[in-house]
Short mmCIF file of C-alpha atoms in Angstrom, two decimals:
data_model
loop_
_atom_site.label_atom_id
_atom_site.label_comp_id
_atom_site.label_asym_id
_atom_site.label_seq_id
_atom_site.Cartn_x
_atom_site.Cartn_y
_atom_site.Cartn_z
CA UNK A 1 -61.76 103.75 -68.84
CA UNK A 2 -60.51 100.55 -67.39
CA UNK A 3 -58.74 98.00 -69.57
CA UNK A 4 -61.90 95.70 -70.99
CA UNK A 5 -60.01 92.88 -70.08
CA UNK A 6 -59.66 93.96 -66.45
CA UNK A 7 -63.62 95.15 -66.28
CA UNK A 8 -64.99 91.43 -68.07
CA UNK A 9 -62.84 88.86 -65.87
CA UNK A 10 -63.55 85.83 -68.42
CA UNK A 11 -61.97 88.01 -70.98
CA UNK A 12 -58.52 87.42 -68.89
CA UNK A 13 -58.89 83.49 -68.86
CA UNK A 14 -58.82 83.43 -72.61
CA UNK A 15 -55.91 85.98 -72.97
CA UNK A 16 -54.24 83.77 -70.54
CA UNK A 17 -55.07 80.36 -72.17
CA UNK A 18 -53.79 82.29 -75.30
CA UNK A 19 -50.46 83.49 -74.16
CA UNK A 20 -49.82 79.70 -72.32
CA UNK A 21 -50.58 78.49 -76.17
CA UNK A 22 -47.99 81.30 -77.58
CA UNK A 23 -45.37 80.44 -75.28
CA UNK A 24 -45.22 76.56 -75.61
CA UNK A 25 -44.68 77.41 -79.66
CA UNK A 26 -40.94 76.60 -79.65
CA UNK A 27 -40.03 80.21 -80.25
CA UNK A 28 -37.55 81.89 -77.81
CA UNK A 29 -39.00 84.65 -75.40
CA UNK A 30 -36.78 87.50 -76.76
CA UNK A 31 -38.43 87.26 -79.89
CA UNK A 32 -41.56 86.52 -79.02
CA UNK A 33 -40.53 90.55 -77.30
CA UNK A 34 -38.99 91.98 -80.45
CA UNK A 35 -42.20 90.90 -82.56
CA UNK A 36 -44.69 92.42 -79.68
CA UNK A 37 -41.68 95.73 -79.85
CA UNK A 38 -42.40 95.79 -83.12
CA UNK A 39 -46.20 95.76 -83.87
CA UNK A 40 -46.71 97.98 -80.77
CA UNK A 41 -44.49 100.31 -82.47
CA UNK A 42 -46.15 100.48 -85.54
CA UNK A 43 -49.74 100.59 -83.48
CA UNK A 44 -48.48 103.47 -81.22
CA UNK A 45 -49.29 101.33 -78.30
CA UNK A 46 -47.14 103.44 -75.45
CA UNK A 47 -47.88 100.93 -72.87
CA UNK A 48 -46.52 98.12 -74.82
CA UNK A 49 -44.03 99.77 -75.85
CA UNK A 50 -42.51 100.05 -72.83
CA UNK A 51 -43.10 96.67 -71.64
CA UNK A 52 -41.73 95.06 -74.59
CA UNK A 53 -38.52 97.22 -74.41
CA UNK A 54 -38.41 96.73 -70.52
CA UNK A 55 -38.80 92.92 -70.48
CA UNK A 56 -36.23 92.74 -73.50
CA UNK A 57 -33.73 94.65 -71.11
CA UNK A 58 -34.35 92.50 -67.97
CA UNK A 59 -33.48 89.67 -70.56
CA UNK A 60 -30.29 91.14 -71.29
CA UNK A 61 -30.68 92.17 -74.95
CA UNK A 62 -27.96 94.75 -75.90
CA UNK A 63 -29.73 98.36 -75.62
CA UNK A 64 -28.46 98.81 -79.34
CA UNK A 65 -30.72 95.99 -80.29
CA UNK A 66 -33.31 97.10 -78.71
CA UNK A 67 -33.06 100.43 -80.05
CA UNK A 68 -32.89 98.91 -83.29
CA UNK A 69 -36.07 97.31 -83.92
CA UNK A 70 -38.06 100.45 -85.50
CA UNK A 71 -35.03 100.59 -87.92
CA UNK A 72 -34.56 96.87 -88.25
CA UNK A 73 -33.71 97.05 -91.68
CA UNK A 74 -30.87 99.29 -91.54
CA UNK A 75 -29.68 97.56 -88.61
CA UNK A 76 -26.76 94.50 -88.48
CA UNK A 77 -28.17 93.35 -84.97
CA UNK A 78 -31.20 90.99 -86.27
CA UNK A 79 -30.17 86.95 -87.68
CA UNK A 80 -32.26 85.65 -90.48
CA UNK A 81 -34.72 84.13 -88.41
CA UNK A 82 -35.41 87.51 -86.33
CA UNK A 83 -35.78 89.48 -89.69
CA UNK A 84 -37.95 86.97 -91.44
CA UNK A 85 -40.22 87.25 -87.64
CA UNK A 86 -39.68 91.12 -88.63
CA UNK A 87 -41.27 90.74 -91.65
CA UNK A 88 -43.88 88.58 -90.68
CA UNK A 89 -45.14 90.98 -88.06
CA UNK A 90 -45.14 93.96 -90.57
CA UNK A 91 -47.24 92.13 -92.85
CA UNK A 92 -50.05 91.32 -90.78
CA UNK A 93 -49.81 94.65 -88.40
CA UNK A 94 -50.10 97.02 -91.61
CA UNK A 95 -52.95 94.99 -93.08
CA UNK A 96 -54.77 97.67 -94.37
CA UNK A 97 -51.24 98.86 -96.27
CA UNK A 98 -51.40 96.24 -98.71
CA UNK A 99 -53.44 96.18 -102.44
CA UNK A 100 -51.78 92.51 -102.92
CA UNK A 101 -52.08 89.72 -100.39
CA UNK A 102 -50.94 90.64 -96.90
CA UNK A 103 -48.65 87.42 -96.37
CA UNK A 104 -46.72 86.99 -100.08
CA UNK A 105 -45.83 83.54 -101.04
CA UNK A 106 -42.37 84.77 -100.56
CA UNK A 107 -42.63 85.88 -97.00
CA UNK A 108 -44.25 82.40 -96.22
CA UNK A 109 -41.08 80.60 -98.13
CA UNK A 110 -38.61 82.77 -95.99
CA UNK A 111 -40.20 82.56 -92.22
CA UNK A 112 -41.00 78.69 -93.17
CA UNK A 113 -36.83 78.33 -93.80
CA UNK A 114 -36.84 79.66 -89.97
CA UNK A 115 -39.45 78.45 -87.97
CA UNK A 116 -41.75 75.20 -87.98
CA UNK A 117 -45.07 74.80 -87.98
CA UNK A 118 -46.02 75.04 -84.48
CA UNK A 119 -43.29 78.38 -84.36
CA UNK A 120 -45.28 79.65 -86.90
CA UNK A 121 -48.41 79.51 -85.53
CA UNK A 122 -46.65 81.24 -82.23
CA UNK A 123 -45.48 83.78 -84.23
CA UNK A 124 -48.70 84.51 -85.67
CA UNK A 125 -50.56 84.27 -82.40
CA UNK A 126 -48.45 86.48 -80.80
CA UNK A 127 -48.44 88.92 -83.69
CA UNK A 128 -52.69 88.79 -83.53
CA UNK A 129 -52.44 88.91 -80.09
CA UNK A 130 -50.25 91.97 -79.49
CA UNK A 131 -52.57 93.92 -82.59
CA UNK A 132 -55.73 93.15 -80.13
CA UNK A 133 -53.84 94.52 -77.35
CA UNK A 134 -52.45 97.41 -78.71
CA UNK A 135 -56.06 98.24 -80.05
CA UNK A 136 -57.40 98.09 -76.73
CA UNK A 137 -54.50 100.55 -75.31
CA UNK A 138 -54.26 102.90 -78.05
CA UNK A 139 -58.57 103.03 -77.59
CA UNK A 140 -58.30 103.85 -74.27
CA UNK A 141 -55.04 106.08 -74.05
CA UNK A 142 -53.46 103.46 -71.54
CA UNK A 143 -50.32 105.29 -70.43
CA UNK A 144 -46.68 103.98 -71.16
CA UNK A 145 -45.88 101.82 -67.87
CA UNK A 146 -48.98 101.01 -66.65
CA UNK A 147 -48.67 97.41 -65.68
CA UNK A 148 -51.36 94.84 -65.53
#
């Protein structure tokens, strides 16, 4: 099938209006990458996979880095801020995971240390965002590098 957001045009204006809003946040572009890496990694979105990865190259992220972000954790590449986005993104990608509240008081305290409101809210659009889009792939078996 064809993307949904390619066959209903008006879907398009609102994932652009959407991604203007995300990217006026505050939060640098390479992150705004590693967080979309990261969900679509968890999702098994292939296509966003590879775009993620790809874009974070053409920025000039260190392949290691890159490399890194499934394995985050055990990885000395990420600052505070980055993990704390890390975390974030884990939390409200594995939703279904949880038995306790999906965002702990704890994770707010820690990504509030690193990022303001209005990062925040970035964060979390882009976070919702990249969930809807890698549902929409993974759906329709969009291929790794297909590019829209």
């Amino acid at each position: 099938m064809t993307n949904p957001a390619m066959v209903l045009p008006e879907a398009m204006k609102g994932i652009g209006s959407l991604t203007k809003a995300m990217t006026s946040g505050g939060v640098g572009n390479d992150l705004l990458e590693i967080v979309g890496l990261r969900a679509s990694q968890i999702n098994g979105c292939s296509p966003c996979v590879f775009a993620h990865a790809r874009n974070l190259r053409k920025a000039g992220v260190d392949e290691d880095k890159i490399a890194a972000v499934a394995v985050w954790r055990h990885a000395p590449y990420f600052s505070d801020a980055e993990v704390a986005a890390l975390k974030l993104t884990e939390a409200v990608t594995r939703l279904a995971d949880r038995s306790d509240e999906p965002v702990s008081d704890e994770l707010w305290d820690e990504v509030s240390k690193h990022f303001d409101e209005k990062q925040r809210a970035a964060l979390i659009l882009t976070i919702s965002m990249l969930n809807f889009f890698n549902r929409i792939n993974t759906t329709i078996q969009e291929p790794a590098g297909t590019e829209w």
